[in-house]
Amino acid sequence: MNQPVSRRSVLRGAGLVAAGAAATAVAPQTARAATAAVVNGPASATRATDFLGSLGVCTHIGQGIDAAEGVAGALTYLGVNNIRDDANLTAVQNWITLHKLSGARVNLIAQSDSVTATIQIAEQLAAAGALMSVEGPNEPNNQPVTYNGQTSDHATDFLPVAYYARDLYRRVRTDRALQGIPVFASSEAGGSEPNNVGLQFLTIPHNAGTLMPDGTAYADFANTHTYPDRAPGWVDNLAWNVADPTLNGAWDGLHVEFGHTWYGGFDGYPDNQLAKLPRVMTETGWATEGSGSITDDQQGRLILCLYLANFTRQWKNTFIYMLRDDPAQGYWGLVDTDYNPKPSGNYVRNLTTILADDRKPTRAMTARLTYSIPDKPQTVHDVLMQKSNGELYLIVWNEQADSASDISVTFDGPPHRVSVYNPMTGSTPEQTLPSARSLDLTLTNYDCRVLKIS
């Protein structure tokens, strides 16, 4: 079912949707080549716990579709602790039960007709320790916002959306019960504005020329729904390009939502500011059944790359759409309709198991490792992580669509003990080299290896 305004082509159900491409959408530019630079000096490690904390999935408890117990079991298996769901007062106890069973917290999507009701739900979740964040109304280009007696229109007026977002932000920031809770921008709102109300900004800057006053604050984090299935098929560097904050691609990236809006053509942040903009991606993924679908194995490999690319390119959180397959909303899940893991669910579990770190860091993470990947292909990417016990994990992945790359990872200094993990096959090492100065790897299409280095 197509909607009049969106850059996506498949309806994903009430509350969390995608829709048909607009004729006015910005034309995609040629995908920017990924960096092929070699690490010439010591690379600084990021926290493994920060990566694990960035992982999220979209659920439908708020819609009455998903069950708290089933979601809890699936999340515990996956090693994922963040969900995104629609605000619904009747679902609060289910979310609290989910939190008690799994530790999961909710990114709460605001009701599109009541700031007050959204705040009340958020307060109850926060009191139970089950609230992660609050998000503005979902995709107002597809779901009108009614606020203070006015209803937004995708073709003419987003002022009701702007008033709602402004007041929601004020209420969260001034509510003692919600101190420290971040606010995510309303998804698709900046890019789809029919009139320039400034939703392409987190806070409207001086002399922006918008209908809302300079200084109006909407959110702490920019928010996109960025689907790689909008690219021209199964191609190289899907995840890496989706994560590029300045690339004007076909997939609703940061550029067309907060840089130069795809519908109205309104200016937002320049590229140098986009690159530093606090941001989250609250929907991304690819279906395994239906038009344009990919195989279960491809989906699993791509999702690992999406999580890794987004984290490496400074997205605070990434929510895969969605946790569970649903015949009414599509087969996008990490688990099937009975909450059994698909290959994507197994691959995610393997990666989170390898990187699991239950200890809180007792000191600053300052570890560095000098390594290089000579003649690194443009599809090969890497990130260095550290656990709280000091262990280093170098993750290398290849976003080649249909072939393989042979690479070498070379370490400076004394030899290292290196254990090699393949998240597509399990969570135990495939091989261990007791004294390595270099390591040869063959990475196939959308392939990933984790190197534990000691």
Short mmCIF file of C-alpha atoms in Angstrom, two decimals:
data_model
loop_
_atom_site.label_atom_id
_atom_site.label_comp_id
_atom_site.label_asym_id
_atom_site.label_seq_id
_atom_site.Cartn_x
_atom_site.Cartn_y
_atom_site.Cartn_z
CA MET A 1 0.00 0.00 0.00
CA ASN A 2 1.65 3.21 -1.15
CA GLN A 3 1.41 6.54 0.58
CA PRO A 4 1.59 9.96 -1.11
CA VAL A 5 4.83 11.07 0.50
CA SER A 6 7.80 8.88 1.37
CA ARG A 7 11.10 7.76 -0.10
CA ARG A 8 10.39 4.11 0.68
CA SER A 9 8.16 1.62 -1.06
CA VAL A 10 6.73 -0.95 1.35
CA LEU A 11 4.12 -0.38 4.05
CA ARG A 12 5.48 -1.77 7.31
CA GLY A 13 2.32 -1.60 9.39
CA ALA A 14 0.57 0.73 11.80
CA GLY A 15 2.98 2.71 13.93
CA LEU A 16 6.22 1.63 12.20
CA VAL A 17 5.75 2.13 8.48
CA ALA A 18 7.45 2.72 5.19
CA ALA A 19 5.77 3.86 2.02
CA GLY A 20 6.06 4.71 -1.68
CA ALA A 21 8.70 6.87 -3.30
CA ALA A 22 7.82 10.51 -3.91
CA ALA A 23 8.28 12.03 -7.33
CA THR A 24 9.92 15.00 -5.68
CA ALA A 25 12.60 12.99 -3.89
CA VAL A 26 16.20 14.10 -4.27
CA ALA A 27 17.95 12.03 -6.92
CA PRO A 28 20.58 9.73 -5.43
CA GLN A 29 24.17 10.56 -6.23
CA THR A 30 26.80 7.99 -7.00
CA ALA A 31 27.74 6.08 -3.87
CA ARG A 32 30.90 7.45 -2.32
CA ALA A 33 33.79 5.03 -2.19
CA ALA A 34 34.66 3.77 1.26
CA THR A 35 38.05 4.70 2.61
CA ALA A 36 40.88 2.38 1.70
CA ALA A 37 43.39 4.05 4.01
CA VAL A 38 45.84 1.90 5.93
CA VAL A 39 46.20 2.38 9.67
CA ASN A 40 49.71 3.81 9.99
CA GLY A 41 49.69 4.55 13.70
CA PRO A 42 48.16 3.08 16.82
CA ALA A 43 44.35 2.81 16.65
CA SER A 44 42.35 3.65 19.78
CA ALA A 45 39.89 1.08 21.02
CA THR A 46 36.24 1.80 21.66
CA ARG A 47 34.32 0.09 24.44
CA ALA A 48 32.70 -3.21 23.54
CA THR A 49 29.91 -2.24 25.95
CA ASP A 50 29.25 0.91 23.90
CA PHE A 51 28.79 -1.19 20.79
CA LEU A 52 26.51 -3.66 22.57
CA GLY A 53 24.55 -0.75 24.03
CA SER A 54 23.99 0.66 20.54
CA LEU A 55 22.03 -2.38 19.36
CA GLY A 56 18.24 -2.24 19.18
CA VAL A 57 15.20 -3.79 17.51
CA CYS A 58 11.67 -2.61 16.77
CA THR A 59 8.86 -4.47 18.53
CA HIS A 60 5.07 -4.29 18.49
CA ILE A 61 4.04 -4.78 22.09
CA GLY A 62 2.38 -1.36 21.99
CA GLN A 63 0.25 -2.54 19.07
CA GLY A 64 -0.82 -5.68 20.91
CA ILE A 65 1.00 -7.91 18.42
CA ASP A 66 4.11 -9.01 20.32
CA ALA A 67 4.02 -10.73 23.72
CA ALA A 68 6.32 -9.53 26.51
CA GLU A 69 7.47 -13.04 27.41
CA GLY A 70 8.24 -13.96 23.80
CA VAL A 71 10.13 -10.72 23.24
CA ALA A 72 12.06 -11.19 26.49
CA GLY A 73 13.21 -14.65 25.47
CA ALA A 74 14.23 -13.47 22.01
CA LEU A 75 16.15 -10.45 23.33
CA THR A 76 17.96 -12.54 25.93
CA TYR A 77 18.99 -14.96 23.20
CA LEU A 78 20.13 -12.16 20.88
CA GLY A 79 22.00 -10.20 23.55
CA VAL A 80 20.11 -7.03 22.61
CA ASN A 81 18.76 -4.74 25.33
CA ASN A 82 16.97 -1.88 23.53
CA ILE A 83 13.56 -1.94 21.88
CA ARG A 84 11.54 0.67 20.01
CA ASP A 85 7.78 0.59 20.42
CA ASP A 86 4.59 2.68 20.13
CA ALA A 87 3.31 4.53 23.19
CA ASN A 88 0.22 2.81 24.56
CA LEU A 89 -0.94 3.08 28.17
CA THR A 90 -2.28 -0.47 28.13
CA ALA A 91 1.18 -1.82 27.27
CA VAL A 92 3.08 -0.23 30.17
CA GLN A 93 2.91 -3.27 32.45
CA ASN A 94 4.01 -5.51 29.58
CA TRP A 95 7.10 -3.35 29.02
CA ILE A 96 7.87 -3.40 32.73
CA THR A 97 7.54 -7.19 32.70
CA LEU A 98 9.85 -7.30 29.69
CA HIS A 99 12.40 -5.18 31.55
CA LYS A 100 12.27 -7.43 34.60
CA LEU A 101 12.71 -10.55 32.48
CA SER A 102 15.43 -9.32 30.13
CA GLY A 103 16.74 -5.94 31.28
CA ALA A 104 15.47 -4.36 28.05
CA ARG A 105 14.55 -0.67 27.95
CA VAL A 106 12.12 1.11 25.66
CA ASN A 107 12.64 3.87 23.14
CA LEU A 108 9.07 5.18 23.39
CA ILE A 109 7.47 6.51 20.20
CA ALA A 110 5.16 9.40 21.12
CA GLN A 111 1.44 9.16 20.57
CA SER A 112 0.61 11.35 17.60
CA ASP A 113 -2.26 13.13 19.37
CA SER A 114 -1.17 13.65 22.97
CA VAL A 115 2.03 14.94 24.52
CA THR A 116 0.51 14.53 27.98
CA ALA A 117 -0.33 10.85 27.49
CA THR A 118 3.17 10.20 26.15
CA ILE A 119 4.75 11.87 29.18
CA GLN A 120 2.58 9.86 31.56
CA ILE A 121 3.66 6.60 29.94
CA ALA A 122 7.30 7.71 29.95
CA GLU A 123 7.14 8.56 33.65
CA GLN A 124 5.83 5.11 34.53
CA LEU A 125 8.52 3.39 32.49
CA ALA A 126 11.25 5.63 33.93
CA ALA A 127 10.13 4.86 37.48
CA ALA A 128 10.58 1.15 36.72
CA GLY A 129 13.98 1.69 35.07
CA ALA A 130 12.50 0.55 31.75
CA LEU A 131 12.77 3.78 29.72
CA MET A 132 15.68 4.38 27.35
CA SER A 133 14.49 7.44 25.42
CA VAL A 134 11.48 9.29 24.06
CA GLU A 135 10.94 9.76 20.32
CA GLY A 136 8.73 12.23 18.47
CA PRO A 137 5.70 11.05 16.48
CA ASN A 138 6.45 8.35 13.93
CA GLU A 139 6.62 9.38 10.26
CA PRO A 140 4.18 12.29 10.15
CA ASN A 141 4.39 12.18 6.36
CA ASN A 142 2.37 8.96 6.65
CA GLN A 143 0.58 9.41 9.99
CA PRO A 144 -0.88 12.90 10.59
CA VAL A 145 -0.27 14.61 13.92
CA THR A 146 -3.23 16.24 15.67
CA TYR A 147 -2.25 18.78 18.30
CA ASN A 148 -4.11 21.67 19.92
CA GLY A 149 -7.03 21.17 17.58
CA GLN A 150 -4.96 21.26 14.38
CA THR A 151 -4.02 18.31 12.17
CA SER A 152 -0.91 18.21 10.03
CA ASP A 153 -1.08 17.55 6.30
CA HIS A 154 1.72 15.91 4.33
CA ALA A 155 1.19 18.24 1.37
CA THR A 156 0.61 21.60 3.03
CA ASP A 157 1.35 22.08 6.73
CA PHE A 158 3.65 20.57 9.38
CA LEU A 159 3.14 23.29 12.00
CA PRO A 160 1.17 20.86 14.23
CA VAL A 161 4.14 18.49 14.06
CA ALA A 162 6.52 21.31 15.00
CA TYR A 163 4.37 22.44 17.94
CA TYR A 164 4.08 18.88 19.17
CA ALA A 165 7.83 18.21 18.89
CA ARG A 166 8.67 21.51 20.63
CA ASP A 167 6.32 20.86 23.54
CA LEU A 168 7.31 17.22 23.90
CA TYR A 169 10.95 18.26 24.19
CA ARG A 170 10.12 20.94 26.76
CA ARG A 171 8.08 18.52 28.84
CA VAL A 172 10.80 15.86 28.89
CA ARG A 173 13.54 18.38 29.70
CA THR A 174 11.60 19.94 32.59
CA ASP A 175 10.18 16.73 34.10
CA ARG A 176 12.18 15.66 37.14
CA ALA A 177 11.09 12.06 36.63
CA LEU A 178 12.66 12.10 33.15
CA GLN A 179 16.01 13.71 33.92
CA GLY A 180 18.72 12.30 31.69
CA ILE A 181 16.28 10.76 29.22
CA PRO A 182 17.25 11.74 25.64
CA VAL A 183 14.72 12.83 23.03
CA PHE A 184 14.97 11.49 19.48
CA ALA A 185 13.61 13.59 16.62
CA SER A 186 10.39 12.65 14.90
CA SER A 187 11.28 10.22 12.10
CA GLU A 188 10.95 11.39 8.48
CA ALA A 189 9.67 14.76 9.71
CA GLY A 190 12.57 16.92 8.56
CA GLY A 191 12.87 15.42 5.12
CA SER A 192 9.14 15.40 4.37
CA GLU A 193 8.23 18.94 5.51
CA PRO A 194 5.83 20.59 3.03
CA ASN A 195 6.50 23.96 4.67
CA ASN A 196 9.71 25.03 6.37
CA VAL A 197 8.94 24.65 10.08
CA GLY A 198 12.58 23.80 10.86
CA LEU A 199 12.24 20.12 11.71
CA GLN A 200 15.50 19.56 9.79
CA PHE A 201 17.25 20.96 12.89
CA LEU A 202 17.61 19.71 16.45
CA THR A 203 17.54 23.35 17.56
CA ILE A 204 16.71 25.99 14.96
CA PRO A 205 19.82 28.17 14.49
CA HIS A 206 19.99 31.94 14.17
CA ASN A 207 18.67 33.36 10.88
CA ALA A 208 17.47 29.97 9.64
CA GLY A 209 14.43 31.56 7.96
CA THR A 210 11.97 28.95 9.23
CA LEU A 211 8.32 29.44 10.21
CA MET A 212 9.15 28.52 13.81
CA PRO A 213 11.33 30.93 15.85
CA ASP A 214 15.10 30.70 16.00
CA GLY A 215 16.16 28.73 19.05
CA THR A 216 13.18 26.35 18.98
CA ALA A 217 14.46 23.02 20.31
CA TYR A 218 13.01 19.76 19.02
CA ALA A 219 15.34 16.91 20.01
CA ASP A 220 18.73 15.79 21.27
CA PHE A 221 19.35 13.31 18.44
CA ALA A 222 18.60 13.34 14.73
CA ASN A 223 16.63 10.27 13.68
CA THR A 224 16.41 8.47 10.35
CA HIS A 225 14.65 5.47 8.83
CA THR A 226 17.34 4.32 6.46
CA TYR A 227 16.61 1.20 4.44
CA PRO A 228 19.32 -0.32 2.20
CA ASP A 229 16.66 -2.06 0.11
CA ARG A 230 16.16 1.32 -1.57
CA ALA A 231 19.60 0.96 -3.16
CA PRO A 232 19.86 -0.46 -6.71
CA GLY A 233 19.82 -4.08 -5.63
CA TRP A 234 22.31 -6.16 -3.69
CA VAL A 235 25.47 -4.10 -4.23
CA ASP A 236 28.80 -3.36 -2.57
CA ASN A 237 29.01 -1.27 0.60
CA LEU A 238 25.29 -1.16 1.35
CA ALA A 239 25.73 -0.81 5.11
CA TRP A 240 28.76 1.47 4.92
CA ASN A 241 27.01 3.90 2.59
CA VAL A 242 23.75 3.80 4.55
CA ALA A 243 25.80 4.91 7.57
CA ASP A 244 27.46 7.81 5.72
CA PRO A 245 26.07 11.00 7.35
CA THR A 246 26.63 13.16 4.27
CA LEU A 247 25.87 10.83 1.35
CA ASN A 248 22.76 11.76 -0.66
CA GLY A 249 21.61 8.22 -1.34
CA ALA A 250 18.28 6.63 -2.16
CA TRP A 251 17.71 5.32 1.36
CA ASP A 252 16.57 8.28 3.50
CA GLY A 253 19.92 9.01 5.04
CA LEU A 254 20.91 11.85 7.32
CA HIS A 255 21.64 14.18 4.40
CA VAL A 256 18.12 14.22 2.96
CA GLU A 257 16.49 14.49 6.39
CA PHE A 258 18.74 17.04 8.11
CA GLY A 259 21.02 18.45 5.39
CA HIS A 260 18.84 19.32 2.39
CA THR A 261 15.30 18.00 2.73
CA TRP A 262 14.10 15.59 0.07
CA TYR A 263 10.51 16.85 -0.23
CA GLY A 264 10.60 20.61 0.16
CA GLY A 265 14.27 21.20 -0.62
CA PHE A 266 14.88 23.19 2.59
CA ASP A 267 18.43 23.70 3.80
CA GLY A 268 19.49 22.22 7.11
CA TYR A 269 22.98 21.43 8.38
CA PRO A 270 26.01 21.65 6.08
CA ASP A 271 28.06 18.49 5.63
CA ASN A 272 30.68 19.40 8.21
CA GLN A 273 27.95 19.74 10.85
CA LEU A 274 26.06 16.66 9.68
CA ALA A 275 29.19 14.60 10.24
CA LYS A 276 29.17 15.59 13.93
CA LEU A 277 25.40 15.63 14.50
CA PRO A 278 24.19 13.36 17.35
CA ARG A 279 22.14 10.74 15.55
CA VAL A 280 20.22 7.49 15.83
CA MET A 281 18.73 5.19 13.20
CA THR A 282 15.43 3.86 14.51
CA GLU A 283 14.52 1.72 11.51
CA THR A 284 16.70 -0.20 9.07
CA GLY A 285 16.77 -3.70 7.65
CA TRP A 286 15.75 -5.92 4.75
CA ALA A 287 12.94 -8.46 4.36
CA THR A 288 13.43 -12.16 3.62
CA GLU A 289 10.07 -12.71 1.89
CA GLY A 290 8.09 -10.68 -0.61
CA SER A 291 9.03 -8.28 -3.37
CA GLY A 292 12.70 -7.35 -3.37
CA SER A 293 13.54 -9.76 -0.55
CA ILE A 294 16.93 -11.34 0.09
CA THR A 295 17.86 -14.75 1.49
CA ASP A 296 17.93 -15.49 5.21
CA ASP A 297 21.73 -15.76 5.09
CA GLN A 298 22.11 -12.46 3.23
CA GLN A 299 19.86 -10.72 5.73
CA GLY A 300 21.93 -12.00 8.64
CA ARG A 301 25.21 -10.91 7.10
CA LEU A 302 23.84 -7.49 6.18
CA ILE A 303 22.45 -6.87 9.67
CA LEU A 304 25.83 -7.55 11.27
CA CYS A 305 27.35 -5.05 8.83
CA LEU A 306 24.60 -2.49 9.54
CA TYR A 307 25.22 -2.66 13.27
CA LEU A 308 29.00 -2.45 12.81
CA ALA A 309 29.02 0.27 10.15
CA ASN A 310 26.63 2.50 12.08
CA PHE A 311 28.62 2.16 15.28
CA THR A 312 31.91 2.81 13.49
CA ARG A 313 30.43 5.90 11.77
CA GLN A 314 29.20 7.36 15.05
CA TRP A 315 25.49 6.48 15.22
CA LYS A 316 24.53 6.27 18.88
CA ASN A 317 21.84 3.61 18.39
CA THR A 318 20.64 1.38 15.57
CA PHE A 319 17.24 -0.34 15.66
CA ILE A 320 16.65 -3.16 13.20
CA TYR A 321 13.15 -3.34 11.79
CA MET A 322 12.01 -5.67 13.22
CA LEU A 323 12.42 -8.26 15.96
CA ARG A 324 9.78 -10.79 14.83
CA ASP A 325 8.31 -11.75 11.48
CA ASP A 326 4.66 -10.80 11.14
CA PRO A 327 2.56 -11.83 8.12
CA ALA A 328 0.63 -8.55 8.35
CA GLN A 329 3.74 -6.33 8.51
CA GLY A 330 6.35 -8.34 6.66
CA TYR A 331 9.16 -10.81 7.15
CA TRP A 332 11.79 -8.41 8.40
CA GLY A 333 12.51 -10.22 11.66
CA LEU A 334 15.56 -11.56 13.41
CA VAL A 335 13.22 -14.27 14.71
CA ASP A 336 10.29 -16.01 13.07
CA THR A 337 6.62 -15.75 13.98
CA ASP A 338 7.15 -18.16 16.90
CA TYR A 339 10.18 -16.23 18.25
CA ASN A 340 12.62 -18.85 16.97
CA PRO A 341 15.86 -17.33 15.64
CA LYS A 342 16.38 -16.93 11.91
CA PRO A 343 19.99 -16.98 10.65
CA SER A 344 20.13 -13.23 11.33
CA GLY A 345 19.19 -13.87 14.95
CA ASN A 346 21.89 -16.54 15.28
CA TYR A 347 24.53 -14.30 13.73
CA VAL A 348 23.67 -11.42 16.06
CA ARG A 349 23.73 -13.77 19.06
CA ASN A 350 27.15 -15.08 18.08
CA LEU A 351 28.59 -11.58 17.79
CA THR A 352 27.12 -10.37 21.09
CA THR A 353 28.31 -13.55 22.81
CA ILE A 354 31.86 -13.05 21.53
CA LEU A 355 31.85 -9.42 22.72
CA ALA A 356 29.83 -9.94 25.91
CA ASP A 357 31.16 -7.84 28.77
CA ASP A 358 29.14 -7.85 32.00
CA ARG A 359 31.70 -5.93 34.03
CA LYS A 360 31.62 -2.18 34.40
CA PRO A 361 34.90 -0.54 33.36
CA THR A 362 37.06 0.23 36.39
CA ARG A 363 39.40 2.52 34.50
CA ALA A 364 39.50 4.63 31.37
CA MET A 365 39.73 2.69 28.14
CA THR A 366 43.01 3.87 26.67
CA ALA A 367 44.24 0.75 24.89
CA ARG A 368 45.78 1.21 21.45
CA LEU A 369 46.91 -1.24 18.83
CA THR A 370 49.14 -0.56 15.85
CA TYR A 371 48.06 -2.66 12.90
CA SER A 372 47.63 -2.31 9.17
CA ILE A 373 45.63 -3.88 6.35
CA PRO A 374 47.86 -3.33 3.28
CA ASP A 375 46.07 -2.64 0.02
CA LYS A 376 42.76 -2.72 1.83
CA PRO A 377 39.84 -3.02 -0.63
CA GLN A 378 37.21 -0.30 -0.57
CA THR A 379 34.65 -2.80 0.72
CA VAL A 380 36.69 -3.84 3.77
CA HIS A 381 36.17 -2.00 7.07
CA ASP A 382 37.42 -2.44 10.61
CA VAL A 383 36.89 -1.29 14.18
CA LEU A 384 38.87 -2.00 17.36
CA MET A 385 37.00 -2.71 20.62
CA GLN A 386 38.09 -3.38 24.18
CA LYS A 387 36.39 -5.19 27.03
CA SER A 388 36.53 -3.95 30.59
CA ASN A 389 39.14 -6.61 31.42
CA GLY A 390 41.46 -5.06 28.82
CA GLU A 391 41.00 -7.68 26.08
CA LEU A 392 41.17 -6.27 22.55
CA TYR A 393 38.90 -7.35 19.70
CA LEU A 394 39.56 -6.24 16.14
CA ILE A 395 36.48 -6.67 13.93
CA VAL A 396 37.04 -6.76 10.18
CA TRP A 397 34.19 -7.07 7.69
CA ASN A 398 33.81 -7.12 3.93
CA GLU A 399 30.81 -5.54 2.17
CA GLN A 400 31.39 -7.13 -1.22
CA ALA A 401 28.13 -8.20 -2.80
CA ASP A 402 29.08 -11.29 -4.76
CA SER A 403 32.77 -12.16 -4.40
CA ALA A 404 35.59 -12.49 -1.88
CA SER A 405 38.60 -10.47 -0.76
CA ASP A 406 41.93 -11.86 0.45
CA ILE A 407 43.48 -9.53 3.02
CA SER A 408 46.31 -9.54 5.51
CA VAL A 409 46.22 -7.95 8.96
CA THR A 410 49.71 -7.01 10.10
CA PHE A 411 50.64 -6.16 13.69
CA ASP A 412 53.54 -3.93 14.73
CA GLY A 413 55.68 -4.75 17.73
CA PRO A 414 56.01 -8.16 19.38
CA PRO A 415 53.96 -11.14 18.16
CA HIS A 416 50.38 -11.46 19.40
CA ARG A 417 48.21 -14.39 20.34
CA VAL A 418 45.25 -14.14 17.97
CA SER A 419 41.99 -16.07 18.16
CA VAL A 420 39.76 -15.87 15.09
CA TYR A 421 35.96 -15.96 15.41
CA ASN A 422 33.38 -16.21 12.62
CA PRO A 423 29.95 -14.96 13.85
CA MET A 424 28.25 -16.70 10.92
CA THR A 425 29.31 -20.13 12.22
CA GLY A 426 29.51 -19.79 16.00
CA SER A 427 30.82 -18.00 19.06
CA THR A 428 33.99 -20.02 19.70
CA PRO A 429 37.30 -19.51 17.88
CA GLU A 430 37.78 -21.16 14.50
CA GLN A 431 41.54 -20.97 14.96
CA THR A 432 44.11 -19.62 17.39
CA LEU A 433 47.59 -18.45 16.44
CA PRO A 434 49.86 -18.45 19.52
CA SER A 435 52.44 -16.00 18.11
CA ALA A 436 51.38 -13.99 15.09
CA ARG A 437 52.84 -10.90 13.44
CA SER A 438 50.32 -11.10 10.61
CA LEU A 439 47.17 -12.95 9.69
CA ASP A 440 45.72 -13.81 6.28
CA LEU A 441 41.93 -13.77 5.91
CA THR A 442 39.56 -14.57 3.08
CA LEU A 443 36.34 -12.60 3.52
CA THR A 444 33.44 -13.56 1.28
CA ASN A 445 30.35 -11.45 0.55
CA TYR A 446 29.16 -9.45 3.56
CA ASP A 447 31.50 -11.47 5.72
CA CYS A 448 32.87 -10.70 9.18
CA ARG A 449 35.68 -11.89 11.45
CA VAL A 450 36.43 -11.02 15.05
CA LEU A 451 40.08 -11.19 16.11
CA LYS A 452 40.78 -11.46 19.82
CA ILE A 453 44.27 -10.10 20.33
CA SER A 454 46.39 -10.69 23.42
#
